[in-house]
Amino acid sequence: MYIDRDDQSYVDVFSVPSDESTPRILILGPPRSGVTSILMCIFEKRDQLETVFLQSTTELTRYSMYGGIEIFDLPVEANEHSYELTNISPFLSSNTIIIFVIDTQDDIQRSLLYLFSTMETAFRHQPDIQFHIFLHKIDGLSEELRQDINQDIQHRVLTNIDYEGWDSSLVQFHETSIYNKSIYEAMSRVSNKLIPNSNILENILTSLCYKSNLDKAYLFDIENKLFIATDSFPYASQYHQFCFDTVDLVEDLTSLSFQLNKNQTTDSKLLSLIQLDANFFIMTYQVSKLMLVCIVRDSVSRNISLLEFNAKKVSTSIKKVLEQSWTSSED
């Protein structure tokens, strides 16, 4: 059995869509590694403390996100005689990405044995499959210990990959925690790789930054606070945190505004220009169920009409790209 988080219905496991074109993310990890907590915080908006004492996953659980991407939390079948977590073969395709969660405060050697077993199965069935390794719960460690553990895990994983003859370019590492924005940042970067025409969306946002003299631009999915695209400029986690918090704030203010004025529409409308400090503002602009969030310098923010004009043009381009993506996927 598995739970479909879209409608909370219970469906037989064999009814899972077998269409290989469906983009999928499999999120795996040893018991108590934090897999279910991650998904509940992001997709069910649970408070972190509500997920502390969850039991190990016993049912296949599916979540859906923008772009038709399906995220699967697979039941753990680990035992002391085997380091194979579960049968992942039916879920593997050219459109599948695997996230493996390692609890950095637990038995790392045991976690790595599970990881290597999962890699062996995955690369045997799909040699070009991508692995994203979440070094989880790392916020509870000192900076020095965090660096040591990060380097140690990466060294051991890459050494094993080299020994097995696998492609190390298919493996990436992310430091994550449910107690800060790092888990949203990491999940966004993984899901970006499955968003249709993501390279075109990146080019559009990069062009917006150049023409409007912006420092950074993100396109957020309002529902789960994951960004589905960003520009090609150098990345800064601080920018992501500011923009993430702004999406939360604007969503609350918009909800309040709707209650006061039910005739108001937010589609393709400049929602806010919020001052961060003496030098920077954050501009938000809604695009259907998405939100364009940009870091704007003080000197640029004074020309609001130009910002709104460019944002409206970009909004139209984004909608066209997404519409073409859905039409192509249906064909």
mmCIF file of C-alpha atoms in Angstrom:
data_model
loop_
_atom_site.group_PDB
_atom_site.id
_atom_site.type_symbol
_atom_site.label_atom_id
_atom_site.label_comp_id
_atom_site.label_asym_id
_atom_site.label_seq_id
_atom_site.Cartn_x
_atom_site.Cartn_y
_atom_site.Cartn_z
ATOM 1 C CA MET A 1 0.000 0.000 0.000
ATOM 2 C CA TYR A 2 1.029 3.613 -0.383
ATOM 3 C CA ILE A 3 -0.344 6.987 0.606
ATOM 4 C CA ASP A 4 -0.935 9.560 -2.113
ATOM 5 C CA ARG A 5 -0.432 12.875 -0.316
ATOM 6 C CA ASP A 6 -2.374 14.695 -3.062
ATOM 7 C CA ASP A 7 -5.710 13.420 -1.797
ATOM 8 C CA GLN A 8 -4.795 11.216 1.174
ATOM 9 C CA SER A 9 -6.251 8.184 -0.647
ATOM 10 C CA TYR A 10 -4.810 4.714 -0.248
ATOM 11 C CA VAL A 11 -3.862 2.924 -3.438
ATOM 12 C CA ASP A 12 -2.298 -0.433 -4.194
ATOM 13 C CA VAL A 13 1.438 -0.117 -4.826
ATOM 14 C CA PHE A 14 1.136 -1.664 -8.293
ATOM 15 C CA SER A 15 -1.026 1.247 -9.429
ATOM 16 C CA VAL A 16 1.996 3.571 -9.273
ATOM 17 C CA PRO A 17 2.295 5.069 -12.796
ATOM 18 C CA SER A 18 4.790 3.124 -14.877
ATOM 19 C CA ASP A 19 5.297 5.900 -17.444
ATOM 20 C CA GLU A 20 9.066 6.369 -17.608
ATOM 21 C CA SER A 21 8.650 9.950 -18.807
ATOM 22 C CA THR A 22 7.257 10.974 -15.409
ATOM 23 C CA PRO A 23 9.961 12.910 -13.509
ATOM 24 C CA ARG A 24 10.578 11.274 -10.126
ATOM 25 C CA ILE A 25 12.661 11.873 -7.042
ATOM 26 C CA LEU A 26 13.306 8.908 -4.761
ATOM 27 C CA ILE A 27 14.346 9.979 -1.275
ATOM 28 C CA LEU A 28 16.027 7.226 0.720
ATOM 29 C CA GLY A 29 18.001 6.767 3.886
ATOM 30 C CA PRO A 30 18.578 4.393 6.808
ATOM 31 C CA PRO A 31 15.945 4.200 9.552
ATOM 32 C CA ARG A 32 15.689 7.413 11.611
ATOM 33 C CA SER A 33 17.824 9.382 9.164
ATOM 34 C CA GLY A 34 15.164 12.081 8.777
ATOM 35 C CA VAL A 35 13.667 11.314 5.350
ATOM 36 C CA THR A 36 10.013 11.512 6.401
ATOM 37 C CA SER A 37 10.637 14.619 8.523
ATOM 38 C CA ILE A 38 12.093 16.406 5.499
ATOM 39 C CA LEU A 39 9.081 15.644 3.317
ATOM 40 C CA MET A 40 6.510 16.493 5.996
ATOM 41 C CA CYS A 41 8.141 19.857 6.704
ATOM 42 C CA ILE A 42 8.284 20.821 3.018
ATOM 43 C CA PHE A 43 5.098 19.338 1.551
ATOM 44 C CA GLU A 44 2.781 19.133 4.558
ATOM 45 C CA LYS A 45 4.005 22.302 6.275
ATOM 46 C CA ARG A 46 4.489 20.458 9.554
ATOM 47 C CA ASP A 47 6.348 22.124 12.373
ATOM 48 C CA GLN A 48 9.820 20.640 12.815
ATOM 49 C CA LEU A 49 9.105 19.567 16.385
ATOM 50 C CA GLU A 50 6.094 17.547 15.209
ATOM 51 C CA THR A 51 8.380 15.265 13.221
ATOM 52 C CA VAL A 52 10.981 14.489 15.886
ATOM 53 C CA PHE A 53 9.562 11.167 17.078
ATOM 54 C CA LEU A 54 8.228 9.704 13.838
ATOM 55 C CA GLN A 55 8.459 5.956 13.300
ATOM 56 C CA SER A 56 10.352 4.467 10.345
ATOM 57 C CA THR A 57 8.468 4.573 7.055
ATOM 58 C CA THR A 58 6.374 1.441 6.494
ATOM 59 C CA GLU A 59 4.279 2.604 3.517
ATOM 60 C CA LEU A 60 5.152 3.994 0.138
ATOM 61 C CA THR A 61 4.240 7.702 0.215
ATOM 62 C CA ARG A 62 3.990 9.950 -2.816
ATOM 63 C CA TYR A 63 4.043 13.740 -2.976
ATOM 64 C CA SER A 64 3.583 15.901 -6.075
ATOM 65 C CA MET A 65 5.063 19.282 -6.906
ATOM 66 C CA TYR A 66 5.138 21.831 -9.692
ATOM 67 C CA GLY A 67 6.179 20.439 -13.068
ATOM 68 C CA GLY A 68 4.472 17.098 -12.482
ATOM 69 C CA ILE A 69 7.408 15.880 -10.411
ATOM 70 C CA GLU A 70 6.601 12.976 -8.086
ATOM 71 C CA ILE A 71 8.550 12.526 -4.853
ATOM 72 C CA PHE A 72 8.525 9.065 -3.270
ATOM 73 C CA ASP A 73 9.270 8.184 0.340
ATOM 74 C CA LEU A 74 9.926 4.455 0.121
ATOM 75 C CA PRO A 75 9.339 2.063 3.043
ATOM 76 C CA VAL A 76 12.478 0.922 4.832
ATOM 77 C CA GLU A 77 13.118 -2.814 4.697
ATOM 78 C CA ALA A 78 16.563 -2.742 6.242
ATOM 79 C CA ASN A 79 17.734 -5.599 8.450
ATOM 80 C CA GLU A 80 20.944 -6.649 10.115
ATOM 81 C CA HIS A 81 21.736 -9.164 7.369
ATOM 82 C CA SER A 82 21.391 -6.806 4.403
ATOM 83 C CA TYR A 83 22.281 -3.237 3.511
ATOM 84 C CA GLU A 84 19.645 -2.969 0.777
ATOM 85 C CA LEU A 85 16.958 -0.549 1.965
ATOM 86 C CA THR A 86 14.174 -1.440 -0.458
ATOM 87 C CA ASN A 87 13.541 -2.486 -4.048
ATOM 88 C CA ILE A 88 14.035 0.703 -6.058
ATOM 89 C CA SER A 89 14.251 -0.937 -9.500
ATOM 90 C CA PRO A 90 10.594 -0.290 -10.538
ATOM 91 C CA PHE A 91 11.080 3.441 -9.994
ATOM 92 C CA LEU A 92 14.279 3.893 -11.991
ATOM 93 C CA SER A 93 14.250 5.651 -15.358
ATOM 94 C CA SER A 94 16.086 8.356 -17.260
ATOM 95 C CA ASN A 95 13.857 10.889 -15.449
ATOM 96 C CA THR A 96 14.631 9.656 -11.929
ATOM 97 C CA ILE A 97 16.898 11.322 -9.376
ATOM 98 C CA ILE A 98 17.855 9.726 -6.057
ATOM 99 C CA ILE A 99 18.315 11.667 -2.829
ATOM 100 C CA PHE A 100 20.125 9.732 -0.116
ATOM 101 C CA VAL A 101 19.950 11.145 3.410
ATOM 102 C CA ILE A 102 22.820 10.538 5.829
ATOM 103 C CA ASP A 103 22.316 11.397 9.498
ATOM 104 C CA THR A 104 25.652 13.021 10.338
ATOM 105 C CA GLN A 105 25.018 12.500 14.047
ATOM 106 C CA ASP A 106 24.455 8.744 13.730
ATOM 107 C CA ASP A 107 26.471 5.718 12.584
ATOM 108 C CA ILE A 108 28.017 7.102 9.383
ATOM 109 C CA GLN A 109 29.733 3.842 8.425
ATOM 110 C CA ARG A 110 26.392 2.025 8.470
ATOM 111 C CA SER A 111 24.766 4.786 6.414
ATOM 112 C CA LEU A 112 27.528 4.560 3.819
ATOM 113 C CA LEU A 113 27.035 0.815 3.468
ATOM 114 C CA TYR A 114 23.359 1.443 2.728
ATOM 115 C CA LEU A 115 24.352 4.166 0.259
ATOM 116 C CA PHE A 116 26.851 1.971 -1.597
ATOM 117 C CA SER A 117 24.297 -0.841 -1.864
ATOM 118 C CA THR A 118 21.726 1.604 -3.251
ATOM 119 C CA MET A 119 24.254 2.977 -5.737
ATOM 120 C CA GLU A 120 25.135 -0.494 -6.946
ATOM 121 C CA THR A 121 21.480 -1.256 -7.712
ATOM 122 C CA ALA A 122 20.764 2.139 -9.253
ATOM 123 C CA PHE A 123 23.836 2.307 -11.518
ATOM 124 C CA ARG A 124 23.284 -1.266 -12.653
ATOM 125 C CA HIS A 125 19.787 -0.412 -13.905
ATOM 126 C CA GLN A 126 20.391 3.230 -14.874
ATOM 127 C CA PRO A 127 24.088 4.094 -15.376
ATOM 128 C CA ASP A 128 23.445 7.842 -15.793
ATOM 129 C CA ILE A 129 21.178 8.321 -12.766
ATOM 130 C CA GLN A 130 21.974 11.289 -10.511
ATOM 131 C CA PHE A 131 22.600 10.968 -6.770
ATOM 132 C CA HIS A 132 22.212 13.863 -4.357
ATOM 133 C CA ILE A 133 23.553 13.090 -0.906
ATOM 134 C CA PHE A 134 22.063 15.125 1.918
ATOM 135 C CA LEU A 135 24.433 15.435 4.875
ATOM 136 C CA HIS A 136 21.571 15.878 7.292
ATOM 137 C CA LYS A 137 21.209 17.194 10.868
ATOM 138 C CA ILE A 138 24.565 18.877 10.429
ATOM 139 C CA ASP A 139 23.403 22.058 12.140
ATOM 140 C CA GLY A 140 23.863 20.407 15.540
ATOM 141 C CA LEU A 141 27.615 20.069 15.047
ATOM 142 C CA SER A 142 30.423 22.558 15.635
ATOM 143 C CA GLU A 143 31.862 24.238 12.547
ATOM 144 C CA GLU A 144 35.116 22.296 12.809
ATOM 145 C CA LEU A 145 33.383 18.927 13.269
ATOM 146 C CA ARG A 146 30.973 19.752 10.450
ATOM 147 C CA GLN A 147 33.840 20.326 8.034
ATOM 148 C CA ASP A 148 35.628 17.165 9.144
ATOM 149 C CA ILE A 149 32.535 14.996 8.707
ATOM 150 C CA ASN A 150 31.684 16.593 5.363
ATOM 151 C CA GLN A 151 35.181 16.003 4.000
ATOM 152 C CA ASP A 152 35.343 12.466 5.403
ATOM 153 C CA ILE A 153 32.020 11.406 3.857
ATOM 154 C CA GLN A 154 32.812 12.963 0.494
ATOM 155 C CA HIS A 155 36.245 11.318 0.436
ATOM 156 C CA ARG A 156 34.862 7.874 1.264
ATOM 157 C CA VAL A 157 32.003 8.131 -1.206
ATOM 158 C CA LEU A 158 34.168 9.385 -4.076
ATOM 159 C CA THR A 159 36.841 6.760 -3.329
ATOM 160 C CA ASN A 160 34.231 4.002 -3.546
ATOM 161 C CA ILE A 161 32.801 5.477 -6.754
ATOM 162 C CA ASP A 162 36.261 5.543 -8.302
ATOM 163 C CA TYR A 163 36.891 1.938 -7.190
ATOM 164 C CA GLU A 164 33.602 0.742 -8.723
ATOM 165 C CA GLY A 165 34.188 2.663 -11.948
ATOM 166 C CA TRP A 166 31.073 4.819 -11.653
ATOM 167 C CA ASP A 167 30.809 8.422 -12.854
ATOM 168 C CA SER A 168 31.565 10.781 -9.958
ATOM 169 C CA SER A 169 30.037 13.741 -11.829
ATOM 170 C CA LEU A 170 26.615 12.209 -11.183
ATOM 171 C CA VAL A 171 26.998 12.653 -7.417
ATOM 172 C CA GLN A 172 26.519 15.912 -5.480
ATOM 173 C CA PHE A 173 26.559 16.700 -1.755
ATOM 174 C CA HIS A 174 24.378 19.111 0.240
ATOM 175 C CA GLU A 175 24.472 20.092 3.921
ATOM 176 C CA THR A 176 20.890 20.118 5.227
ATOM 177 C CA SER A 177 18.717 20.633 8.287
ATOM 178 C CA ILE A 178 14.966 21.009 8.823
ATOM 179 C CA TYR A 179 15.679 23.761 11.363
ATOM 180 C CA ASN A 180 16.857 26.266 8.748
ATOM 181 C CA LYS A 181 16.301 26.990 5.057
ATOM 182 C CA SER A 182 19.070 24.652 3.856
ATOM 183 C CA ILE A 183 16.667 21.753 3.255
ATOM 184 C CA TYR A 184 14.495 23.928 0.983
ATOM 185 C CA GLU A 185 17.564 25.152 -0.854
ATOM 186 C CA ALA A 186 18.881 21.616 -1.409
ATOM 187 C CA MET A 187 15.495 20.219 -2.461
ATOM 188 C CA SER A 188 15.057 23.129 -4.870
ATOM 189 C CA ARG A 189 18.403 22.454 -6.516
ATOM 190 C CA VAL A 190 17.506 18.783 -6.968
ATOM 191 C CA SER A 191 14.022 19.414 -8.372
ATOM 192 C CA ASN A 192 15.382 22.109 -10.742
ATOM 193 C CA LYS A 193 17.062 19.372 -12.726
ATOM 194 C CA LEU A 194 13.674 17.824 -13.553
ATOM 195 C CA ILE A 195 11.713 21.012 -14.318
ATOM 196 C CA PRO A 196 10.880 21.129 -18.064
ATOM 197 C CA ASN A 197 12.863 23.779 -19.980
ATOM 198 C CA SER A 198 14.716 24.788 -16.824
ATOM 199 C CA ASN A 199 17.591 26.144 -18.937
ATOM 200 C CA ILE A 200 15.208 28.520 -20.722
ATOM 201 C CA LEU A 201 13.772 29.722 -17.422
ATOM 202 C CA GLU A 202 17.317 30.329 -16.174
ATOM 203 C CA ASN A 203 18.117 32.375 -19.287
ATOM 204 C CA ILE A 204 14.964 34.462 -18.826
ATOM 205 C CA LEU A 205 15.823 35.262 -15.208
ATOM 206 C CA THR A 206 19.454 36.013 -16.108
ATOM 207 C CA SER A 207 18.257 38.401 -18.808
ATOM 208 C CA LEU A 208 15.959 40.111 -16.292
ATOM 209 C CA CYS A 209 18.883 40.610 -13.910
ATOM 210 C CA TYR A 210 21.035 42.135 -16.657
ATOM 211 C CA LYS A 211 18.348 44.469 -18.012
ATOM 212 C CA SER A 212 17.071 45.577 -14.622
ATOM 213 C CA ASN A 213 20.434 45.575 -12.827
ATOM 214 C CA LEU A 214 19.232 43.047 -10.220
ATOM 215 C CA ASP A 215 21.532 41.071 -7.933
ATOM 216 C CA LYS A 216 19.477 37.859 -7.926
ATOM 217 C CA ALA A 217 16.151 36.481 -9.195
ATOM 218 C CA TYR A 218 14.213 33.379 -8.140
ATOM 219 C CA LEU A 219 10.997 31.798 -9.352
ATOM 220 C CA PHE A 220 9.311 30.212 -6.326
ATOM 221 C CA ASP A 221 6.521 27.676 -6.107
ATOM 222 C CA ILE A 222 4.298 29.407 -3.540
ATOM 223 C CA GLU A 223 2.770 26.151 -2.316
ATOM 224 C CA ASN A 224 5.943 24.565 -0.930
ATOM 225 C CA LYS A 225 8.462 27.462 -1.001
ATOM 226 C CA LEU A 226 10.813 25.623 -3.389
ATOM 227 C CA PHE A 227 12.323 27.697 -6.195
ATOM 228 C CA ILE A 228 11.936 26.081 -9.603
ATOM 229 C CA ALA A 229 14.456 28.357 -11.324
ATOM 230 C CA THR A 230 17.060 31.017 -10.649
ATOM 231 C CA ASP A 231 19.497 33.058 -12.716
ATOM 232 C CA SER A 232 23.026 31.978 -13.607
ATOM 233 C CA PHE A 233 24.768 34.535 -11.364
ATOM 234 C CA PRO A 234 26.937 33.272 -8.470
ATOM 235 C CA TYR A 235 24.801 31.715 -5.769
ATOM 236 C CA ALA A 236 24.494 33.087 -2.224
ATOM 237 C CA SER A 237 22.591 31.224 0.495
ATOM 238 C CA GLN A 238 21.893 34.510 2.260
ATOM 239 C CA TYR A 239 19.939 35.750 -0.772
ATOM 240 C CA HIS A 240 17.889 32.556 -0.781
ATOM 241 C CA GLN A 241 17.024 32.951 2.898
ATOM 242 C CA PHE A 242 15.875 36.558 2.411
ATOM 243 C CA CYS A 243 13.720 35.611 -0.587
ATOM 244 C CA PHE A 244 12.292 32.525 1.133
ATOM 245 C CA ASP A 245 11.184 34.587 4.137
ATOM 246 C CA THR A 246 9.680 37.188 1.821
ATOM 247 C CA VAL A 247 7.520 34.587 0.052
ATOM 248 C CA ASP A 248 6.107 33.625 3.450
ATOM 249 C CA LEU A 249 5.455 37.246 4.367
ATOM 250 C CA VAL A 250 3.850 38.222 1.057
ATOM 251 C CA GLU A 251 1.666 35.115 1.087
ATOM 252 C CA ASP A 252 0.319 36.065 4.522
ATOM 253 C CA LEU A 253 -0.266 39.691 3.512
ATOM 254 C CA THR A 254 -1.947 38.640 0.267
ATOM 255 C CA SER A 255 -4.256 36.291 2.116
ATOM 256 C CA LEU A 256 -5.227 39.108 4.455
ATOM 257 C CA SER A 257 -5.739 41.476 1.528
ATOM 258 C CA PHE A 258 -8.065 38.984 -0.172
ATOM 259 C CA GLN A 259 -10.182 38.770 2.946
ATOM 260 C CA LEU A 260 -10.574 42.543 2.889
ATOM 261 C CA ASN A 261 -11.084 42.848 -0.878
ATOM 262 C CA LYS A 262 -12.341 39.668 -2.543
ATOM 263 C CA ASN A 263 -12.427 41.301 -5.987
ATOM 264 C CA GLN A 264 -8.655 41.757 -5.983
ATOM 265 C CA THR A 265 -6.541 39.624 -8.314
ATOM 266 C CA THR A 266 -2.886 38.693 -7.797
ATOM 267 C CA ASP A 267 -2.204 37.209 -11.203
ATOM 268 C CA SER A 268 0.774 38.966 -12.789
ATOM 269 C CA LYS A 269 0.684 41.811 -10.298
ATOM 270 C CA LEU A 270 3.556 43.576 -8.585
ATOM 271 C CA LEU A 271 2.871 42.648 -4.987
ATOM 272 C CA SER A 272 5.568 44.328 -2.972
ATOM 273 C CA LEU A 273 8.845 46.141 -2.698
ATOM 274 C CA ILE A 274 10.245 45.425 0.755
ATOM 275 C CA GLN A 275 13.312 47.151 2.176
ATOM 276 C CA LEU A 276 15.981 44.865 3.644
ATOM 277 C CA ASP A 277 18.448 47.526 4.728
ATOM 278 C CA ALA A 278 19.827 50.841 3.517
ATOM 279 C CA ASN A 279 21.144 49.278 0.305
ATOM 280 C CA PHE A 280 18.788 46.475 -0.727
ATOM 281 C CA PHE A 281 15.100 45.802 -1.406
ATOM 282 C CA ILE A 282 13.218 42.628 -2.308
ATOM 283 C CA MET A 283 10.704 42.812 -5.148
ATOM 284 C CA THR A 284 7.989 40.187 -5.578
ATOM 285 C CA TYR A 285 5.795 39.678 -8.607
ATOM 286 C CA GLN A 286 3.223 36.896 -8.851
ATOM 287 C CA VAL A 287 3.067 34.670 -11.935
ATOM 288 C CA SER A 288 -0.015 32.440 -11.586
ATOM 289 C CA LYS A 289 0.880 29.955 -8.809
ATOM 290 C CA LEU A 290 4.513 31.028 -8.876
ATOM 291 C CA MET A 291 6.231 34.082 -7.454
ATOM 292 C CA LEU A 292 9.113 35.999 -8.963
ATOM 293 C CA VAL A 293 11.356 37.244 -6.127
ATOM 294 C CA CYS A 294 14.305 39.544 -6.833
ATOM 295 C CA ILE A 295 17.097 41.228 -4.878
ATOM 296 C CA VAL A 296 17.100 44.928 -5.860
ATOM 297 C CA ARG A 297 19.634 47.612 -4.999
ATOM 298 C CA ASP A 298 18.382 50.881 -3.535
ATOM 299 C CA SER A 299 19.357 52.913 -6.601
ATOM 300 C CA VAL A 300 17.392 50.571 -8.873
ATOM 301 C CA SER A 301 14.333 50.367 -6.600
ATOM 302 C CA ARG A 302 13.591 54.043 -7.206
ATOM 303 C CA ASN A 303 12.559 53.246 -10.781
ATOM 304 C CA ILE A 304 9.529 51.141 -9.874
ATOM 305 C CA SER A 305 7.819 51.633 -13.243
ATOM 306 C CA LEU A 306 10.784 50.069 -15.082
ATOM 307 C CA LEU A 307 10.923 47.155 -12.641
ATOM 308 C CA GLU A 308 7.218 46.508 -13.041
ATOM 309 C CA PHE A 309 7.420 46.768 -16.832
ATOM 310 C CA ASN A 310 10.316 44.270 -17.037
ATOM 311 C CA ALA A 311 8.695 41.922 -14.518
ATOM 312 C CA LYS A 312 5.475 41.910 -16.533
ATOM 313 C CA LYS A 313 7.390 41.047 -19.727
ATOM 314 C CA VAL A 314 9.271 38.277 -17.926
ATOM 315 C CA SER A 315 6.014 36.976 -16.448
ATOM 316 C CA THR A 316 4.560 36.634 -19.945
ATOM 317 C CA SER A 317 7.668 34.808 -21.188
ATOM 318 C CA ILE A 318 7.660 32.423 -18.212
ATOM 319 C CA LYS A 319 4.000 31.561 -18.766
ATOM 320 C CA LYS A 320 4.663 30.789 -22.445
ATOM 321 C CA VAL A 321 7.599 28.534 -21.582
ATOM 322 C CA LEU A 322 5.603 26.642 -18.950
ATOM 323 C CA GLU A 323 2.583 26.274 -21.248
ATOM 324 C CA GLN A 324 4.809 24.844 -23.985
ATOM 325 C CA SER A 325 6.348 22.456 -21.445
ATOM 326 C CA TRP A 326 2.957 21.068 -20.398
ATOM 327 C CA THR A 327 1.797 20.782 -24.011
ATOM 328 C CA SER A 328 4.966 18.866 -24.957
ATOM 329 C CA SER A 329 4.646 16.523 -21.961
ATOM 330 C CA GLU A 330 1.029 15.718 -22.873
ATOM 331 C CA ASP A 331 2.062 14.882 -26.454
#
